[in-house]
mmCIF file of C-alpha atoms in Angstrom:
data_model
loop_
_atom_site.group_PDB
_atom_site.id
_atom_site.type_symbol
_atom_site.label_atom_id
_atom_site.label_comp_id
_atom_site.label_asym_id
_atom_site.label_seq_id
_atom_site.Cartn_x
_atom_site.Cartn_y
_atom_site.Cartn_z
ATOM 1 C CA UNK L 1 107.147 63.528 52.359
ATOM 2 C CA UNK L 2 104.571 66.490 51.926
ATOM 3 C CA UNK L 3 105.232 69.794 52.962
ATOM 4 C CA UNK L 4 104.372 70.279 56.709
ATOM 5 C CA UNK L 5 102.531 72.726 58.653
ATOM 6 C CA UNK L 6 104.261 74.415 61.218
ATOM 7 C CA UNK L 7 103.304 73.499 64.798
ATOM 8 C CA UNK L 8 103.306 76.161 67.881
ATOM 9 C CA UNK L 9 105.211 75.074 70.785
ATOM 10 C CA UNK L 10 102.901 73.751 73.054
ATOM 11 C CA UNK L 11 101.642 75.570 76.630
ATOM 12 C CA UNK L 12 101.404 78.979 74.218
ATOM 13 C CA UNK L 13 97.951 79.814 74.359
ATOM 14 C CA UNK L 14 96.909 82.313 72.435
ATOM 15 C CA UNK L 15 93.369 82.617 73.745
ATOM 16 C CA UNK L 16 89.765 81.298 72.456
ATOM 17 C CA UNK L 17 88.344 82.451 69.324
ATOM 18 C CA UNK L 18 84.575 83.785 69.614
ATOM 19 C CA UNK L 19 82.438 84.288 67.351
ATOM 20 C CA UNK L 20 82.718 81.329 65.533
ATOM 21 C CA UNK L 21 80.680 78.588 67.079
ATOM 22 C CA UNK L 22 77.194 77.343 65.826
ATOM 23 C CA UNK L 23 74.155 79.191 68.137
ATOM 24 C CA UNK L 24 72.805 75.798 68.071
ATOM 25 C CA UNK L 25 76.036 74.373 70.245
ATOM 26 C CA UNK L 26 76.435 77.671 72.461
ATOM 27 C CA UNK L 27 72.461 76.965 73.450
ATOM 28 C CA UNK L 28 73.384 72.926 74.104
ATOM 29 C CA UNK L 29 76.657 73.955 75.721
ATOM 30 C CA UNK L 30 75.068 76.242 77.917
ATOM 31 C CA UNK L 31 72.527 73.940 78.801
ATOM 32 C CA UNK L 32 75.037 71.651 80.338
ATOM 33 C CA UNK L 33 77.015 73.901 82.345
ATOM 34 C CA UNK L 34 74.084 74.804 84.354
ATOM 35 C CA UNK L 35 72.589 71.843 84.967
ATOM 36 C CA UNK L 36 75.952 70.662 85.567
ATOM 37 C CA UNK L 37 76.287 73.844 88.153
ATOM 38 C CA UNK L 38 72.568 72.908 89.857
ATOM 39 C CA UNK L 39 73.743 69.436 90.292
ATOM 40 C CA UNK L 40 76.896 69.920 91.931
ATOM 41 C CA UNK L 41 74.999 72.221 94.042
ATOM 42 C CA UNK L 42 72.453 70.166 95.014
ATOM 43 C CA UNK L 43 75.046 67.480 96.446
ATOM 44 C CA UNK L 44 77.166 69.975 98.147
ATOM 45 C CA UNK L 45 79.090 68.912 100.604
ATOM 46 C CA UNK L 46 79.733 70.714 103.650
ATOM 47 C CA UNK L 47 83.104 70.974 104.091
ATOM 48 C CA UNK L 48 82.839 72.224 100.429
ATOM 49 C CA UNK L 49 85.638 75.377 100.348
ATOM 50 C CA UNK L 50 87.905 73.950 103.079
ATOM 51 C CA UNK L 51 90.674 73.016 100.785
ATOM 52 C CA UNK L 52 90.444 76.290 98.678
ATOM 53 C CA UNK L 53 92.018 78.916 101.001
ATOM 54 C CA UNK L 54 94.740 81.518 99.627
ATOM 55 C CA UNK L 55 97.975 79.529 100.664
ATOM 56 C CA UNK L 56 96.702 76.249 98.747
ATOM 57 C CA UNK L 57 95.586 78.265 95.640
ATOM 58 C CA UNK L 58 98.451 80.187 95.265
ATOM 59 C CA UNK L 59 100.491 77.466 95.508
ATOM 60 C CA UNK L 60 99.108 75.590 93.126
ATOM 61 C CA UNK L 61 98.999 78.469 90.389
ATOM 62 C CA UNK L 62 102.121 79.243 91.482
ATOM 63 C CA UNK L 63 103.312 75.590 90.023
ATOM 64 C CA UNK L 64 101.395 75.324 87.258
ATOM 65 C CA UNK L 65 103.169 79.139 86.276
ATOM 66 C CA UNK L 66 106.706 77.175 86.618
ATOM 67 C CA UNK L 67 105.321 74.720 84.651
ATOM 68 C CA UNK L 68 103.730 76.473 81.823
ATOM 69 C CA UNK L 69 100.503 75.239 82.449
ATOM 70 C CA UNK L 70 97.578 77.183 80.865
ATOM 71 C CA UNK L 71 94.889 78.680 83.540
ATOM 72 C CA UNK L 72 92.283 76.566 82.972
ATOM 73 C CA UNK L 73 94.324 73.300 83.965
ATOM 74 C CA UNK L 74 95.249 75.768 87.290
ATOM 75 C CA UNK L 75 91.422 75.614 87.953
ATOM 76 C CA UNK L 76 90.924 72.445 87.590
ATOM 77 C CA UNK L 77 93.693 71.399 89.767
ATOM 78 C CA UNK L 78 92.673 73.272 92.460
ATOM 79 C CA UNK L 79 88.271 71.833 91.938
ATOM 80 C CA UNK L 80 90.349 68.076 91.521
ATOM 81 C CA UNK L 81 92.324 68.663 95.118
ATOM 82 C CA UNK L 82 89.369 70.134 96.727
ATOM 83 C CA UNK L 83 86.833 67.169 95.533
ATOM 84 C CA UNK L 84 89.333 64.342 96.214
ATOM 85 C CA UNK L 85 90.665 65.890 99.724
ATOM 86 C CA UNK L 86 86.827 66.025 100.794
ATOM 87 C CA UNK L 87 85.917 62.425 99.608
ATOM 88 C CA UNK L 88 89.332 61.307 101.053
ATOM 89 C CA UNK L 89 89.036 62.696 104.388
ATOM 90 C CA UNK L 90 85.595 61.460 104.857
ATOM 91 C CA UNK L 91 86.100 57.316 103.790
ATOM 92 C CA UNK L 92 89.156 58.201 106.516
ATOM 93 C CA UNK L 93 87.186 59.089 109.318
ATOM 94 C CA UNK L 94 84.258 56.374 108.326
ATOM 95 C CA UNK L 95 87.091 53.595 108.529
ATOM 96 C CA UNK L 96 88.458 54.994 111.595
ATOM 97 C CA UNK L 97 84.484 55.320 113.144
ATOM 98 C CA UNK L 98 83.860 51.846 112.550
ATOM 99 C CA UNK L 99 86.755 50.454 114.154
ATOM 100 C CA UNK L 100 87.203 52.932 117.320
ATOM 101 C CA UNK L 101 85.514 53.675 119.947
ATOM 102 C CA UNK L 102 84.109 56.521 121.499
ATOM 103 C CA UNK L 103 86.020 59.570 124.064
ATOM 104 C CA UNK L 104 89.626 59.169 123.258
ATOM 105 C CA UNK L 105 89.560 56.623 120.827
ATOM 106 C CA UNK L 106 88.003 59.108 118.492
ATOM 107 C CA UNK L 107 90.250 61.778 119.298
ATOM 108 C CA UNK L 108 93.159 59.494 118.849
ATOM 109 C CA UNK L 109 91.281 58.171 115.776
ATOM 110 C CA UNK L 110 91.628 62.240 114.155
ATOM 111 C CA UNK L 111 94.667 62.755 114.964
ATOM 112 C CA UNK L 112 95.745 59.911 112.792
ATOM 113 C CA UNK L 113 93.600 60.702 109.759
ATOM 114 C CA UNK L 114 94.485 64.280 110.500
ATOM 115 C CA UNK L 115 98.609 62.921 110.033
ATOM 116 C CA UNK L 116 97.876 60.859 107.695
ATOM 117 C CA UNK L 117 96.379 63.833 105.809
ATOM 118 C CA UNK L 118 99.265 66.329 106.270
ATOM 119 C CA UNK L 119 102.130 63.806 105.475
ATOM 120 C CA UNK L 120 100.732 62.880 102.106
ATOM 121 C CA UNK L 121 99.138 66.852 101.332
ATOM 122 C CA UNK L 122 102.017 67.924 98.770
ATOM 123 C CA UNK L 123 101.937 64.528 96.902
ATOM 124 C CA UNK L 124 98.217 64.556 96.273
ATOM 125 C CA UNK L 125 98.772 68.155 95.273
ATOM 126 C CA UNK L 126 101.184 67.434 92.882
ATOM 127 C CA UNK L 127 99.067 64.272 91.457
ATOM 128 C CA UNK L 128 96.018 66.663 91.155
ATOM 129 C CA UNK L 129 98.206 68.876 89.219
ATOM 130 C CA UNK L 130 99.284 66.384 86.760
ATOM 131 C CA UNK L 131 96.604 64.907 86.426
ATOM 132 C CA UNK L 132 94.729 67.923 85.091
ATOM 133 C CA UNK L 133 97.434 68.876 82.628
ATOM 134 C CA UNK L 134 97.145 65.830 81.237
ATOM 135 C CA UNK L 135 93.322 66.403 80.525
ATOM 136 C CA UNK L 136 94.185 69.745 78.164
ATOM 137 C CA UNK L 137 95.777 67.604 75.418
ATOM 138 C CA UNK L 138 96.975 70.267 73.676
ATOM 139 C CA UNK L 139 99.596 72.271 75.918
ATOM 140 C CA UNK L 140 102.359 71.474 78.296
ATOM 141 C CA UNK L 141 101.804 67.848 80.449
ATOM 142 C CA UNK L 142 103.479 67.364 83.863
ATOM 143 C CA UNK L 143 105.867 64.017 83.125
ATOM 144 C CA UNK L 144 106.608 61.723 86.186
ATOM 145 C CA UNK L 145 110.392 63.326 85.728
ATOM 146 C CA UNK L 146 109.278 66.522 86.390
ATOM 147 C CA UNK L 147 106.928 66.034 89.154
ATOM 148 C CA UNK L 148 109.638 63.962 91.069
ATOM 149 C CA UNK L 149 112.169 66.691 90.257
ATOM 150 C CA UNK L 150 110.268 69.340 91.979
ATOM 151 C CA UNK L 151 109.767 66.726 95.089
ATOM 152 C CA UNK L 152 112.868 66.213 95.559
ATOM 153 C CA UNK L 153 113.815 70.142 95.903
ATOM 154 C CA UNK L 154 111.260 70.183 98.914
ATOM 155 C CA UNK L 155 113.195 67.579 99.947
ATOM 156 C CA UNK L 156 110.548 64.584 99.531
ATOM 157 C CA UNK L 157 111.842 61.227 98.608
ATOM 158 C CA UNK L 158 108.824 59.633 96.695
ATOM 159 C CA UNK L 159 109.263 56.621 93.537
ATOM 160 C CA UNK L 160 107.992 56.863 90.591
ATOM 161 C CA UNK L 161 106.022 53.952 91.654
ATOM 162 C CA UNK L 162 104.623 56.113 94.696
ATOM 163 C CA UNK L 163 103.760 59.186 92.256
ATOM 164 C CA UNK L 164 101.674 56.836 90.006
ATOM 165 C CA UNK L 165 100.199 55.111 93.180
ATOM 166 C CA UNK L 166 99.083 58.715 94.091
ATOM 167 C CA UNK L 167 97.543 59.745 90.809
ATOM 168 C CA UNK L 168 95.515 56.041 90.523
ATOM 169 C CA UNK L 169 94.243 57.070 94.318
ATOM 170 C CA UNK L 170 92.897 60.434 93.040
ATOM 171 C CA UNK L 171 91.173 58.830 90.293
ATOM 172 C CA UNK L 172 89.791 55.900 92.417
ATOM 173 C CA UNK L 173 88.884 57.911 94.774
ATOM 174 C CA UNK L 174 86.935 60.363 92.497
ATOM 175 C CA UNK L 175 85.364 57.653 90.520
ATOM 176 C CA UNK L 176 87.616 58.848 87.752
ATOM 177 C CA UNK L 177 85.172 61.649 87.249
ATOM 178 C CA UNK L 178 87.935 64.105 87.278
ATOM 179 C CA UNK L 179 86.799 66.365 83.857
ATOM 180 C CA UNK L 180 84.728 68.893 85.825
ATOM 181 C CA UNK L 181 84.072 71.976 84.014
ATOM 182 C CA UNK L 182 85.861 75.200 85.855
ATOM 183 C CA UNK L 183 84.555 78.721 85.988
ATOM 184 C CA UNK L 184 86.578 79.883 83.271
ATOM 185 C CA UNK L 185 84.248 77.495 81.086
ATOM 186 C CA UNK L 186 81.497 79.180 81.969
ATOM 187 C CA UNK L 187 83.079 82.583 81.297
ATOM 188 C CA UNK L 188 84.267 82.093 78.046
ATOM 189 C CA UNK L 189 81.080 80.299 76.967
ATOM 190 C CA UNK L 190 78.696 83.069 78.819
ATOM 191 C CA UNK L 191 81.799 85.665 76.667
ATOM 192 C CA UNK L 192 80.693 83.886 73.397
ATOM 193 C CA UNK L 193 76.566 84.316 74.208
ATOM 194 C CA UNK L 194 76.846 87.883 74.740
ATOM 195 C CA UNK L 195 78.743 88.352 71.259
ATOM 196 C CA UNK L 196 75.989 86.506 69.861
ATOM 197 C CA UNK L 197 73.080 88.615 71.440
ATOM 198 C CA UNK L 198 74.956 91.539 70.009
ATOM 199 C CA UNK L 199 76.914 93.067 72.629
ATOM 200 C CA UNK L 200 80.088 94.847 71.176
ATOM 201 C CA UNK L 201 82.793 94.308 73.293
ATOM 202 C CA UNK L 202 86.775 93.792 73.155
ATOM 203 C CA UNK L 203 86.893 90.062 72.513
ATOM 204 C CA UNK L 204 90.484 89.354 73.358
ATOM 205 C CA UNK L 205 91.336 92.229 76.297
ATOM 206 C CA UNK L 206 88.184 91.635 78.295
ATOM 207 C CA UNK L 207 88.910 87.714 77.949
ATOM 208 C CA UNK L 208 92.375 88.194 79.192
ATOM 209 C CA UNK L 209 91.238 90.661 81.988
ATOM 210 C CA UNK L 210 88.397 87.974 82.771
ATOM 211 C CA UNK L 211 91.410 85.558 83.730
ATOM 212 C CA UNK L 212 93.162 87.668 85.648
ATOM 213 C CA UNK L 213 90.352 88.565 88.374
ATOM 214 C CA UNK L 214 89.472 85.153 88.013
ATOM 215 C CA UNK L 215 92.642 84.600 89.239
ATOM 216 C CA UNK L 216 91.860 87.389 91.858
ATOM 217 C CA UNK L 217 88.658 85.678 93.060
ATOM 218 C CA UNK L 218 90.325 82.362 93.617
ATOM 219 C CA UNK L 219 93.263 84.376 95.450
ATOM 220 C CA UNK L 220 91.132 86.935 97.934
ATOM 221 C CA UNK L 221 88.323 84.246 98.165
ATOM 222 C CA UNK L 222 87.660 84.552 101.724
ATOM 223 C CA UNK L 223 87.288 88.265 101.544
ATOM 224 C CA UNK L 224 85.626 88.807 98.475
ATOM 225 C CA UNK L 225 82.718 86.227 99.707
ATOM 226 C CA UNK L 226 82.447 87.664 102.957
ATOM 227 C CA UNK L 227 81.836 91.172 102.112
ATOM 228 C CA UNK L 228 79.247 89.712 99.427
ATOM 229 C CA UNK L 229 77.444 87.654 102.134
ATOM 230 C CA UNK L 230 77.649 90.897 104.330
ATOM 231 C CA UNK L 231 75.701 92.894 101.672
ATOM 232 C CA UNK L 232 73.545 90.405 100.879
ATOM 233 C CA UNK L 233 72.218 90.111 104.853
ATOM 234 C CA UNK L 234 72.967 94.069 105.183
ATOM 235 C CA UNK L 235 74.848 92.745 108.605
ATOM 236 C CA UNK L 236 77.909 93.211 109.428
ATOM 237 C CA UNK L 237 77.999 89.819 111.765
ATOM 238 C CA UNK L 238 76.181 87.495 110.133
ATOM 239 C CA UNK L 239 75.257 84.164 111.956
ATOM 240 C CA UNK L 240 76.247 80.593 111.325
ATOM 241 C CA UNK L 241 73.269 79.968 109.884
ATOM 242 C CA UNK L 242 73.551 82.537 107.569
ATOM 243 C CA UNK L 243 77.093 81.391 106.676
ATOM 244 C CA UNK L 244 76.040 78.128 106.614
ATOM 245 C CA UNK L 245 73.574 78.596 103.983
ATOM 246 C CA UNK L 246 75.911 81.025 101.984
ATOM 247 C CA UNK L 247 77.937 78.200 100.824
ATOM 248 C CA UNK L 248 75.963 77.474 97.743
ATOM 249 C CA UNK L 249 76.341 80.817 96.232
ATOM 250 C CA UNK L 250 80.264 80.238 97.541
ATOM 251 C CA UNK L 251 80.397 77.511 95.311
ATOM 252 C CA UNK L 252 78.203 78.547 92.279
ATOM 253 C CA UNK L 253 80.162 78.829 89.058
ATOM 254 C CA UNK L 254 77.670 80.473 87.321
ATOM 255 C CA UNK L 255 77.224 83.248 89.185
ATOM 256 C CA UNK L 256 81.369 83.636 89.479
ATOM 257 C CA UNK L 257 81.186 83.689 86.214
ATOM 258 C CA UNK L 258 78.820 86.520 85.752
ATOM 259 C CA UNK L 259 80.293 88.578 88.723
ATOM 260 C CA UNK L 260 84.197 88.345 86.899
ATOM 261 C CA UNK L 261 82.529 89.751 83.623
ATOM 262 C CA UNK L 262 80.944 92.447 85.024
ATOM 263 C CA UNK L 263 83.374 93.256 87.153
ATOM 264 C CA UNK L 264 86.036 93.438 83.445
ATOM 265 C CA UNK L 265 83.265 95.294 82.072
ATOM 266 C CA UNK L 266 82.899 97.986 84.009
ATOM 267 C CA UNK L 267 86.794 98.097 84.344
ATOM 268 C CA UNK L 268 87.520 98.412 80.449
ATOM 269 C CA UNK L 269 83.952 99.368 79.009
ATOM 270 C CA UNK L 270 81.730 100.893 81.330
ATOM 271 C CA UNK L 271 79.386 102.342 78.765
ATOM 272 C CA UNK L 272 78.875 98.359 78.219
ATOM 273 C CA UNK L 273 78.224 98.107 81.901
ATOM 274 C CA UNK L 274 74.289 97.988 82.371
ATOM 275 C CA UNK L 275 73.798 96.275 78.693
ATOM 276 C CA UNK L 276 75.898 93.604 80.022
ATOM 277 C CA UNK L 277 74.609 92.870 83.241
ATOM 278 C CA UNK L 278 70.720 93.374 81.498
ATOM 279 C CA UNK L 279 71.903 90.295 79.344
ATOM 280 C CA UNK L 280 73.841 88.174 81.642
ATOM 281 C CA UNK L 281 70.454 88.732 83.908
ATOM 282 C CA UNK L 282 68.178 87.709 80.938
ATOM 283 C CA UNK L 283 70.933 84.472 80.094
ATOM 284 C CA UNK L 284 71.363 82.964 83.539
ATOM 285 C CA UNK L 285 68.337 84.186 86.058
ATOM 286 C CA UNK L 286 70.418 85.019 88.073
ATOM 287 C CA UNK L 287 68.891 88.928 89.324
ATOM 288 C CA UNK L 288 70.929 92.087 88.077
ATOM 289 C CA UNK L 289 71.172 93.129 92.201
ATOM 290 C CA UNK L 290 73.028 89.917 92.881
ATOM 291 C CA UNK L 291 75.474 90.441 89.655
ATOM 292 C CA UNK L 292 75.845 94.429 91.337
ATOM 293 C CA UNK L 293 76.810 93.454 94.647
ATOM 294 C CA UNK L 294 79.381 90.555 93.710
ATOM 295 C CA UNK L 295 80.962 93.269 91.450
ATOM 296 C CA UNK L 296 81.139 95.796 93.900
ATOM 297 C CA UNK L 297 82.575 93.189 96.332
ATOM 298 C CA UNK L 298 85.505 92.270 93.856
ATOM 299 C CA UNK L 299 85.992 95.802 92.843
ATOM 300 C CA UNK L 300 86.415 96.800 96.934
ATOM 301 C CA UNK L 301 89.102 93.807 97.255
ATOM 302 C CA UNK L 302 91.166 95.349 94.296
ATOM 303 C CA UNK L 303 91.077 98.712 95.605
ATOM 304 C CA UNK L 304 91.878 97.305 99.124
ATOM 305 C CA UNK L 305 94.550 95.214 97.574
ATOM 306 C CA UNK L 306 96.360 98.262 96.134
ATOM 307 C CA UNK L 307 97.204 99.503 99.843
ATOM 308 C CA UNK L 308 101.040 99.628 100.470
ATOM 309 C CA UNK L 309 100.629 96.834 103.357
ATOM 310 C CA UNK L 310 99.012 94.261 101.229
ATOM 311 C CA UNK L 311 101.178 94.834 98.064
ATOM 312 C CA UNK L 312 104.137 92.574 99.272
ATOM 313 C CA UNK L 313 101.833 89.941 99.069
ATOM 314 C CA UNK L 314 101.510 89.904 95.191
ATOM 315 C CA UNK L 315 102.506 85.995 94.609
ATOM 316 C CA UNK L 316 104.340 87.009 91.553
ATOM 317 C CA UNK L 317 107.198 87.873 93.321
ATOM 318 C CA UNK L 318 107.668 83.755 94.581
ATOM 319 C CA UNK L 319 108.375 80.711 93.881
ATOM 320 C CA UNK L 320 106.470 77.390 94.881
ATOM 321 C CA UNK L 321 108.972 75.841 96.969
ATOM 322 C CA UNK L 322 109.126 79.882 98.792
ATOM 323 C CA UNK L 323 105.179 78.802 99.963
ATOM 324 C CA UNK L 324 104.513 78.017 103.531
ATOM 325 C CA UNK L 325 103.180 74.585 102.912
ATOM 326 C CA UNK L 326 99.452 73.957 103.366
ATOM 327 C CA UNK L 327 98.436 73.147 106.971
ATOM 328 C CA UNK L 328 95.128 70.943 107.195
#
């Protein structure tokens, strides 16, 4: 046999490479990721968010950490939860609809979807989370083994048979259209434009600080998109309308994506600062006021999030099976 090259272990990522793709592909790429964002959009649901809150989150990144799962497979576990739990919980209540009545027969008919929901919450989890490792072929997959194992120390008695069952109802349920694009997609590809239009930044430590407050903005989600929908209405109680119709920028990757690199900019470059925000303006649309304001709204969260109080929370100090399990 031929000499061999020597493979690294997989789940080490050392982090993308930019510079070194085609302008031809970053334009195509690009492309697609927002008319993949205006789509999803468009078809919004409106329970859209409900399954993202800070105890679900962390607890999934919290796994895929004890797992050795890179961040963008944490992502997309947590977009593949949130789309199945919303499709799931809706063909629920349509089944129950058509076969109960009105008055109590409805509220009895909740209840049981509602169980139903709760008692199988931590499975579908886990299926969401394997399931996405298993789409980043080339790091650390979660094996039926392993899944089970960490069941079974929360003291759930599934089969192997049940744990596939539970991944096949994900994908049935999502039409097997589980390869969404995250926001960290859209970071590192909006990363790789502005190294192409010539801004000189730090490649590698903005990247890595990009992750981390993407992190942060999954985390402190709640807060960070109130005070952003506070600014943008310049109210301090805004309506349900108003909140209503905030959802869509709660749900726009794009302009996450934006708001987490300015937000790294001005943290490690700020002489960078208004270049970059001039040129994520000019790359997305979206306006240099709106990019301002979701950076100021991350940047208050971190300072608020340094205060003695809120520092025991830090979720590097637990473990999954330490969580609170997710109430629905």
């Amino acid at each position: 046999m031929g000499s061999q090259v020597p493979l690294e272990p997989r789940g080490r990522d050392s982090g993308p490479v930019f510079s070194g793709v085609a302008p031809e592909i970053i334009e195509d790429t690009l492309i697609h990721l927002a008319t993949e964002n205006e789509q999803y959009l468009s078809e919004l649901p409106e329970q859209a968010g409900c399954f993202k809150e800070t105890r679900i989150v962390e607890f999934i990144f919290l796994l895929s950490e004890k797992w050795h799962l890179n961040h963008s497979t944490r992502y997309q576990a947590v977009e593949l939860l949130e789309r199945f739990m919303i499709k799931q919980v809706e063909q629920m209540c349509d089944d129950r609809g058509n076969t109960k009545g009105r008055g109590q027969g409805q509220k009895s008919s909740w209840s049981s979807v509602r169980d139903q929901i709760v008692n199988t919450f931590v499975l579908r989890l886990v299926s969401c989370v394997q399931l996405a490792s298993k789409l980043s072929l080339h790091y650390s997959r979660v094996t039926s083994d392993t899944a089970l194992k960490f069941l079974q120390s929360l003291k759930y008695s599934y089969t192997k048979q049940e744990l596939l069952e539970s991944e096949l109802a994900v994908l049935n349920t999502l039409h097997y259209q589980i390869n969404v694009s995250t926001p960290l997609a859209y970071v590192e590809l909006l990363l790789e434009v502005l190294g192409y239009n010539g801004c000189l930044l730090p490649d590698k430590p903005l990247h890595q600080l990009c992750v981390q407050l993407l992190d942060f903005c999954y985390l402190t989600r709640e807060t960070i998109y109130d005070t952003l929908l506070k600014i943008a209405i310049d109210n301090s109680t805004p309506s349900e309308l108003q909140i209503a119709k905030f959802l869509t920028v709660k749900e726009d990757f794009m302009l996450l994506a934006v708001g987490v690199i300015s937000t790294g900019v001005f943290i490690l470059s700020l002489r960078h600062w208004d270049q970059v925000v001039e040129h994520l303006n000019c790359i997305t649309g979206i306006t240099s006021q709106s990019i301002l304001e979701f950076s100021y709204a991350v940047v208050k969260r971190i300072v608020g999030s340094t205060t003695p109080e809120q520092h025991h929370g830090n979720c590097g100090t637990k473990s999954p099976e330490d969580r609170i399990l997710p109430q629905t």
